Coordinates of C-alpha atoms and ligand atoms in Angstrom, one line a residue:
M9 CA 97.1 88.0 80.2
E10 CA 100.5 86.3 81.4
K11 CA 100.7 83.5 84.1
R12 CA 103.9 83.8 86.0
Q13 CA 105.6 82.4 89.1
Q14 CA 108.0 84.3 91.5
G15 CA 109.3 82.0 94.1
D16 CA 106.3 80.4 95.8
V17 CA 103.9 83.0 94.5
A18 CA 101.9 82.4 91.2
F19 CA 100.5 85.5 89.7
I20 CA 98.8 86.9 86.6
S21 CA 99.9 90.0 84.9
G22 CA 98.2 92.3 82.3
Q23 CA 101.7 92.8 80.8
W24 CA 105.3 91.7 81.2
P25 CA 107.8 93.2 81.7
L26 CA 106.2 95.8 84.0
D27 CA 106.2 99.4 82.6
R28 CA 108.4 101.5 84.8
E29 CA 106.4 104.6 83.9
K30 CA 103.1 103.2 85.2
P31 CA 102.0 102.5 88.7
T32 CA 101.4 98.8 89.7
I33 CA 98.1 97.7 91.0
L34 CA 98.6 94.6 93.2
F35 CA 95.3 92.8 93.4
I36 CA 94.8 90.6 96.6
H37 CA 92.0 88.1 96.7
G38 CA 90.0 87.3 99.8
A39 CA 89.6 84.1 102.1
G40 CA 89.9 80.7 100.3
E41 CA 89.9 82.5 96.9
S42 CA 92.5 83.0 94.2
S43 CA 93.5 85.5 91.5
L44 CA 90.5 84.5 89.4
L45 CA 88.6 87.2 91.4
W46 CA 90.5 89.9 89.6
H47 CA 90.6 88.6 85.9
A48 CA 88.4 91.4 84.7
Q49 CA 90.6 94.0 86.4
V50 CA 94.0 92.7 85.3
D51 CA 92.7 92.6 81.6
G52 CA 90.5 95.7 81.7
L53 CA 92.9 98.1 83.5
K54 CA 96.2 96.8 81.7
E55 CA 96.5 100.0 79.5
R56 CA 96.1 102.2 82.5
A57 CA 98.5 100.5 84.8
N58 CA 100.6 97.4 85.4
T59 CA 98.0 95.1 86.8
V60 CA 99.3 92.1 88.9
A61 CA 97.0 89.6 90.8
V62 CA 98.6 87.1 93.1
D63 CA 97.5 83.7 94.4
L64 CA 98.5 84.1 98.2
P65 CA 100.7 81.3 99.4
G66 CA 98.8 78.1 99.7
H67 CA 96.2 79.3 97.3
G68 CA 95.4 78.8 93.6
R69 CA 98.6 77.8 91.8
S70 CA 101.0 79.1 94.6
H71 CA 103.2 76.9 96.7
G72 CA 104.2 77.7 100.3
S73 CA 101.9 77.8 103.3
A74 CA 98.7 79.6 103.8
K75 CA 98.7 81.9 107.0
Q76 CA 96.3 82.6 109.9
R77 CA 97.2 86.2 110.4
V78 CA 96.8 89.2 108.1
E79 CA 100.2 90.5 109.2
D80 CA 101.9 87.5 107.9
Y81 CA 100.2 87.7 104.5
A82 CA 101.3 91.4 104.3
A83 CA 104.8 90.3 105.0
D84 CA 104.6 87.7 102.2
L85 CA 103.2 90.4 99.8
L86 CA 105.9 92.9 100.7
D87 CA 108.6 90.3 99.7
F88 CA 106.7 89.7 96.4
I89 CA 106.5 93.3 95.6
C90 CA 110.2 93.6 96.2
A91 CA 111.0 90.3 94.2
I92 CA 109.2 91.6 91.1
D93 CA 110.4 95.2 91.6
A94 CA 107.1 96.5 91.0
P95 CA 107.1 100.3 90.1
N96 CA 104.9 102.5 92.4
P97 CA 102.9 99.7 93.9
I98 CA 99.1 100.3 94.9
P99 CA 97.8 97.4 97.0
C100 CA 94.2 96.6 96.0
G101 CA 92.4 94.0 98.0
L102 CA 88.9 92.5 98.6
S103 CA 87.6 91.4 102.0
M104 CA 90.7 89.6 103.6
G105 CA 92.7 91.1 100.7
G106 CA 91.4 94.6 101.8
A107 CA 92.6 93.8 105.3
I108 CA 96.2 92.9 104.0
A109 CA 96.2 96.2 101.9
Q110 CA 95.2 98.1 105.2
Q111 CA 98.0 96.4 106.9
L112 CA 100.5 97.3 104.3
L113 CA 99.3 101.0 104.2
L114 CA 99.8 101.2 108.0
D115 CA 102.9 99.3 108.7
Q116 CA 104.8 100.1 105.3
A117 CA 103.6 103.7 105.0
D118 CA 106.6 105.0 103.0
R119 CA 106.4 102.4 100.4
F120 CA 103.0 103.0 98.9
R121 CA 101.4 106.3 97.5
A122 CA 97.9 105.0 97.4
G123 CA 95.6 102.1 98.2
I124 CA 92.4 100.5 97.3
I125 CA 90.0 98.6 99.5
V126 CA 87.1 96.6 98.1
S127 CA 84.3 94.9 100.0
S128 CA 86.2 95.0 103.3
G129 CA 86.3 96.6 106.8
A130 CA 88.8 97.8 109.5
R131 CA 87.5 94.9 111.6
L132 CA 86.2 91.6 110.1
R133 CA 84.6 89.5 112.7
V134 CA 83.5 86.2 111.3
L135 CA 80.2 84.2 112.1
P136 CA 81.5 81.4 114.5
S137 CA 79.2 78.8 112.6
L138 CA 81.4 79.5 109.5
F139 CA 84.4 77.8 111.0
D140 CA 82.3 74.6 111.7
M141 CA 80.7 74.5 108.3
I142 CA 84.3 74.9 106.6
A143 CA 85.6 72.0 108.7
Q144 CA 82.6 69.7 108.5
D145 CA 80.8 70.3 105.2
F146 CA 82.8 72.2 102.7
P147 CA 80.3 72.1 99.9
A148 CA 77.7 73.5 102.3
Y149 CA 80.2 76.5 103.0
V150 CA 80.5 77.1 99.1
E151 CA 76.7 77.0 98.8
M152 CA 76.6 79.7 101.6
V153 CA 79.2 81.7 99.6
D154 CA 76.9 81.5 96.6
R155 CA 73.8 82.6 98.7
L156 CA 75.5 85.5 100.7
G157 CA 78.3 86.4 98.5
F158 CA 76.4 87.7 95.4
S159 CA 73.4 90.1 94.6
E160 CA 70.4 88.3 93.7
K161 CA 70.6 90.1 90.5
T162 CA 73.8 88.4 89.4
A163 CA 73.4 85.7 86.7
A164 CA 74.6 82.0 87.6
A165 CA 76.8 82.0 84.6
V166 CA 78.8 84.9 86.0
K167 CA 79.2 83.2 89.4
Q168 CA 79.8 79.6 88.2
P169 CA 83.6 79.7 87.5
F170 CA 84.3 81.4 90.7
L171 CA 82.2 78.9 92.8
E172 CA 83.9 76.0 91.1
E173 CA 87.3 77.6 92.0
H174 CA 86.1 77.9 95.6
L175 CA 85.4 74.2 95.8
K176 CA 89.1 73.4 94.8
A177 CA 90.3 75.2 98.1
R178 CA 91.5 73.3 101.0
P179 CA 89.2 73.4 103.9
A180 CA 92.2 74.1 106.3
V181 CA 93.3 77.1 104.2
A182 CA 89.9 78.7 103.9
G183 CA 89.5 78.1 107.8
G184 CA 93.0 79.7 108.5
D185 CA 92.0 82.6 106.3
F186 CA 88.8 83.2 108.2
K187 CA 90.8 83.1 111.4
A188 CA 93.0 85.8 110.1
C189 CA 89.9 87.9 109.2
D190 CA 88.5 87.2 112.8
R191 CA 91.7 88.5 114.4
F192 CA 92.0 91.6 112.2
D193 CA 91.1 95.0 113.9
V194 CA 92.7 98.2 112.8
I195 CA 89.9 100.4 113.7
A196 CA 92.0 102.4 116.3
R197 CA 94.8 103.0 113.6
L198 CA 92.8 104.1 110.5
A199 CA 93.4 107.8 110.9
S200 CA 97.2 107.2 110.6
I201 CA 96.8 106.2 106.9
R202 CA 98.1 109.2 105.2
V203 CA 97.8 108.3 101.5
P204 CA 94.8 108.5 99.2
V205 CA 92.6 105.4 99.5
L206 CA 89.7 104.4 97.3
V207 CA 87.0 102.5 99.3
I208 CA 84.8 100.4 97.0
S209 CA 81.6 98.8 98.4
A210 CA 78.5 97.2 97.0
A211 CA 74.9 97.9 97.8
D212 CA 73.9 94.2 98.2
D213 CA 76.9 93.0 100.1
K214 CA 75.8 90.8 103.0
L215 CA 79.3 89.7 104.3
T216 CA 80.9 93.1 104.6
P217 CA 78.0 95.4 104.7
P218 CA 78.4 99.0 103.2
K219 CA 78.4 100.4 106.8
Y220 CA 81.9 99.1 107.1
A221 CA 83.0 101.0 104.0
E222 CA 81.2 104.2 105.4
F223 CA 83.3 103.7 108.5
L224 CA 86.6 103.3 106.5
A225 CA 85.7 106.4 104.3
Q226 CA 84.9 108.5 107.5
H227 CA 88.1 107.6 109.3
I228 CA 90.8 107.5 106.6
P229 CA 91.7 111.2 105.9
G230 CA 91.4 112.0 102.2
S231 CA 89.6 108.7 101.2
R232 CA 87.3 108.5 98.2
R233 CA 84.3 106.2 98.0
A234 CA 82.7 104.4 95.3
H235 CA 79.3 102.6 96.0
I236 CA 78.1 100.3 93.3
P237 CA 74.4 99.3 93.0
E238 CA 73.1 95.8 92.1
A239 CA 76.2 93.8 93.1
G240 CA 77.3 91.9 96.2
H241 CA 80.5 91.1 98.1
F242 CA 82.1 89.9 94.9
V243 CA 81.5 93.1 93.1
P244 CA 84.8 92.8 90.9
I245 CA 83.1 89.8 89.2
E246 CA 79.6 91.0 89.2
K247 CA 80.1 94.7 88.1
P248 CA 83.7 94.6 86.4
Q249 CA 83.1 97.7 84.3
A250 CA 82.0 99.9 87.3
V251 CA 84.8 98.7 89.4
N252 CA 87.3 99.3 86.7
A253 CA 85.8 102.8 86.0
A254 CA 86.1 103.6 89.8
I255 CA 89.8 102.5 89.9
A256 CA 90.6 104.4 86.6
E257 CA 89.0 107.7 88.0
F258 CA 90.9 107.2 91.2
L259 CA 94.2 107.0 89.3
D260 CA 93.4 110.0 87.2
A261 CA 92.4 112.0 90.4
Q262 CA 95.8 111.1 91.9
G263 CA 97.6 112.1 88.8
F264 CA 99.1 108.7 88.2
A265 CA 100.5 108.3 84.7
Ligands
COA15 N1 83.3 98.7 110.5 C1 82.4 99.4 111.1 N2 81.6 98.9 111.9 C2 81.7 97.6 112.4 C3 82.8 96.9 111.7 C4 83.6 97.5 110.7 N3 84.5 96.8 110.1 N4 82.7 95.6 112.3 C5 81.8 95.6 113.2 N5 81.2 96.8 113.2 C6 80.1 97.2 114.0 C7 78.9 96.1 114.0 O1 78.1 96.4 112.9 C8 78.3 96.5 115.2 O2 77.5 97.6 115.3 P1 76.1 97.7 115.9 O3 76.3 97.3 117.5 O4 75.7 99.1 115.6 O5 75.2 96.7 115.2 C9 79.4 96.6 116.2 O6 80.5 97.1 115.4 C10 79.9 95.3 116.8 O7 80.1 94.4 115.8 P2 81.1 93.1 115.9 O8 82.3 93.1 116.6 O9 81.2 92.4 114.5 O10 80.3 91.9 116.8 P3 78.9 91.5 116.6 O11 78.8 90.5 117.7 O12 78.0 92.5 116.4 O13 78.8 90.6 115.3 C11 79.3 88.7 113.7 C12 79.6 89.5 115.0 C13 80.2 87.7 113.2 C14 77.7 88.2 113.8 C15 79.1 89.9 112.6 O14 80.5 90.4 112.5 C16 78.8 89.4 111.2 O15 77.6 89.2 111.0 N6 79.7 89.3 110.2 C17 79.4 89.1 108.8 C18 79.5 87.8 108.4 C19 80.8 87.3 108.2 O16 81.2 86.2 108.7 N7 81.5 87.8 107.3 C20 82.9 87.4 106.8 C21 83.9 88.6 107.0 S1 85.4 88.2 106.2

């Protein structure tokens, strides 16, 4: 796995240079997170596709400013995709990242042949108390992420590196990300997504419940659904093999090299 930088944006890549014969899965993390979320996908799918996971501006190792609107992150991603000249890009995002993926598929329809939405929804209202908690007691917020973000069946050792990374985030960045989620609502536009979309949900997700994924799958024409048991919101960390298998099957079904 390579650690690289393109302008302000730090990213990890399963291989470099990118193989022009393969599609490029662009992994996008959620609120207050980093590319650490996607290590198992970047590594595990690297023979199947170019795998690139970004730290959004202001997150992880990236410079630049974090944003408070999904549209602004989508614009940053589009610039990044152009800058690395990603062959056949497929946005794949979790939670806020899934909102960014939807925004790209809606506003830049001619640039993408497919998309992947994980633990997300077409509207992402946020508990109002979360904003106060982030501003006033960040460790309590991270403790809540631990409690609500994972299945009870997920081992502490699996969660620990991710939670430690969470604690390093700046509260203002996490708060701005949740504001972006709270403003996001593309429910009325979903039917205009015309490319194949894989919707991945997890049975024990308390932050974006499976009914959000059902709604996406019902309203995006030609979408496919993968529902993963014994995992929570952070299913790419909790059940990496199941997530990777679902993505690989989706690529096969779409006839991607
Ligand atoms: N897809 C499908 N249905 C959705 C939806 C989505 N993306 N978002 C909301 N809905 C549904 C709700 O389930 C609810 O349905 P119901 O009336 O049958 O129960 C209805 O639409 C209205 O929901 P909402 O607009 O979210 O308002 P609310 O007042 O019911 O709830 C919260 C607001 C914040 C309490 C709620 O969204 C919540 O608990 N969110 C999860 C916790 C959180 O903060 N997650 C972080 C997300 S990034």
